[in-house]
Amino acid sequence: MEEKQLNEKESLELISQMIRNTQQKLEKGNGIPFLIWGYATIVVSVLVWYLFSTTGNPQWNYLWFLIPVIGYPAMMWALRKQEKGVKTYIDKIIAYVWIAFGVASLVVSTSAMFLWSLPILFIVILLMGIGTAITGLIIQFKPLIFSGFAGIILSYLCLIVKGYEVILVFALIFLVMMVIPGHILNWKGRKNV
């Protein structure tokens, strides 16, 4: 079978169509990943803040590992329920972006817990903000772009705020960075159905 060579205009139209298809797919209830990871992070943050601030016991920091324990099974369940469709190259790129940022966050978090003292809340928000902004830029969805960059900028609050309150700041930034745009994606998807 002979492959057809695309001219510049056809190539751009094909890329634009792939982006539109991915954006439409993301809009059809697919704010779900942002909601799963955002809410899991907020719930665990509030739990760690409450237990750590009331007892002063740093052992409660091990509860941070509940985020992937909650998030991964919830994602598998959500993905299983999604309708199967053609997976475009853009879909794969977004998946690869989040795999890379997820692994980086897990490695840095584990290192901060067991090896070095790192400003982990700052680093995690910075990484997740970059991942959110990249996703928004790829699919050209402004709420994700803005919330991702807001997360990047707001991550510095985790270097400024001291004490247990930094955990609550971390949770609030995740609300802005992931939960709100996740709800906007779902709302837009319901509106366009």
CSV table of C-alpha atoms in Angstrom, one decimal, residues 63-163:
chain,number,residue,atom,x,y,z
A,63,LEU,CA,0.5,9.0,54.9
A,64,TRP,CA,1.6,11.0,51.8
A,65,PHE,CA,2.0,7.6,50.1
A,66,LEU,CA,-1.7,7.2,50.3
A,67,ILE,CA,-2.0,9.6,47.3
A,68,PRO,CA,-0.8,7.0,44.7
A,69,VAL,CA,-2.4,4.2,46.7
A,70,ILE,CA,-5.8,6.0,46.2
A,71,GLY,CA,-5.0,7.6,42.8
A,72,TYR,CA,-3.8,4.6,40.8
A,73,PRO,CA,-6.7,2.2,41.5
A,74,ALA,CA,-9.2,5.1,41.1
A,75,MET,CA,-7.6,5.9,37.7
A,76,MET,CA,-7.7,2.3,36.6
A,77,TRP,CA,-11.4,2.1,37.6
A,78,ALA,CA,-12.2,5.3,35.8
A,79,LEU,CA,-10.3,4.3,32.6
A,80,ARG,CA,-12.1,0.9,32.6
A,81,LYS,CA,-15.4,2.7,32.6
A,82,GLN,CA,-14.5,5.0,29.7
A,83,GLU,CA,-15.6,4.2,26.2
A,84,LYS,CA,-12.9,2.8,24.0
A,85,GLY,CA,-11.9,4.8,21.0
A,86,VAL,CA,-9.0,5.5,18.7
A,87,LYS,CA,-6.0,6.5,20.7
A,88,THR,CA,-4.2,9.3,18.8
A,89,TYR,CA,-0.6,10.3,19.0
A,90,ILE,CA,-1.6,13.4,21.0
A,91,ASP,CA,-3.4,11.1,23.6
A,92,LYS,CA,-0.1,9.1,23.9
A,93,ILE,CA,1.9,12.3,24.3
A,94,ILE,CA,-0.3,13.4,27.2
A,95,ALA,CA,-0.1,10.0,28.8
A,96,TYR,CA,3.7,10.0,28.5
A,97,VAL,CA,3.9,13.5,30.0
A,98,TRP,CA,1.9,12.4,33.0
A,99,ILE,CA,3.9,9.1,33.4
A,100,ALA,CA,7.1,11.1,33.4
A,101,PHE,CA,5.9,13.7,35.9
A,102,GLY,CA,4.2,11.1,38.1
A,103,VAL,CA,7.4,9.0,38.3
A,104,ALA,CA,9.5,12.1,38.9
A,105,SER,CA,7.2,13.1,41.7
A,106,LEU,CA,7.3,9.7,43.3
A,107,VAL,CA,11.1,9.5,43.1
A,108,VAL,CA,11.6,13.0,44.5
A,109,SER,CA,9.0,12.3,47.3
A,110,THR,CA,10.7,9.0,48.2
A,111,SER,CA,14.1,10.7,48.2
A,112,ALA,CA,12.8,13.5,50.4
A,113,MET,CA,11.3,11.0,52.8
A,114,PHE,CA,14.3,8.7,53.1
A,115,LEU,CA,17.5,10.3,51.8
A,116,TRP,CA,17.6,14.1,51.7
A,117,SER,CA,15.8,17.0,53.1
A,118,LEU,CA,14.1,18.7,50.2
A,119,PRO,CA,11.3,21.3,49.9
A,120,ILE,CA,9.1,18.5,48.7
A,121,LEU,CA,5.7,20.3,48.7
A,122,PHE,CA,7.3,23.1,46.5
A,123,ILE,CA,8.8,20.5,44.2
A,124,VAL,CA,5.7,18.4,43.8
A,125,ILE,CA,3.5,21.4,43.0
A,126,LEU,CA,6.1,22.7,40.6
A,127,LEU,CA,6.2,19.4,38.8
A,128,MET,CA,2.4,19.0,38.7
A,129,GLY,CA,2.0,22.6,37.6
A,130,ILE,CA,4.3,22.0,34.7
A,131,GLY,CA,2.5,18.8,33.7
A,132,THR,CA,-0.9,20.6,33.9
A,133,ALA,CA,0.4,23.6,31.8
A,134,ILE,CA,1.9,21.2,29.2
A,135,THR,CA,-1.3,19.3,29.0
A,136,GLY,CA,-3.3,22.5,28.5
A,137,LEU,CA,-0.9,23.8,25.9
A,138,ILE,CA,-1.0,20.5,24.0
A,139,ILE,CA,-4.8,20.4,23.9
A,140,GLN,CA,-5.1,24.2,23.7
A,141,PHE,CA,-7.5,24.3,26.8
A,142,LYS,CA,-7.0,27.7,28.5
A,143,PRO,CA,-8.2,26.7,32.0
A,144,LEU,CA,-5.5,24.0,32.2
A,145,ILE,CA,-2.9,26.4,30.8
A,146,PHE,CA,-3.8,29.1,33.3
A,147,SER,CA,-4.2,26.7,36.3
A,148,GLY,CA,-0.9,25.0,35.5
A,149,PHE,CA,1.0,28.3,35.4
A,150,ALA,CA,-0.8,29.4,38.5
A,151,GLY,CA,0.4,26.3,40.2
A,152,ILE,CA,3.9,27.0,39.1
A,153,ILE,CA,3.8,30.5,40.4
A,154,LEU,CA,1.9,29.6,43.6
A,155,SER,CA,4.4,26.8,44.4
A,156,TYR,CA,6.7,29.4,45.8
A,157,LEU,CA,4.2,29.9,48.7
A,158,CYS,CA,5.4,26.5,49.9
A,159,LEU,CA,8.9,28.0,50.4
A,160,ILE,CA,7.5,31.1,52.2
A,161,VAL,CA,4.8,29.7,54.5
A,162,LYS,CA,6.3,27.9,57.5
A,163,GLY,CA,5.0,25.3,59.9
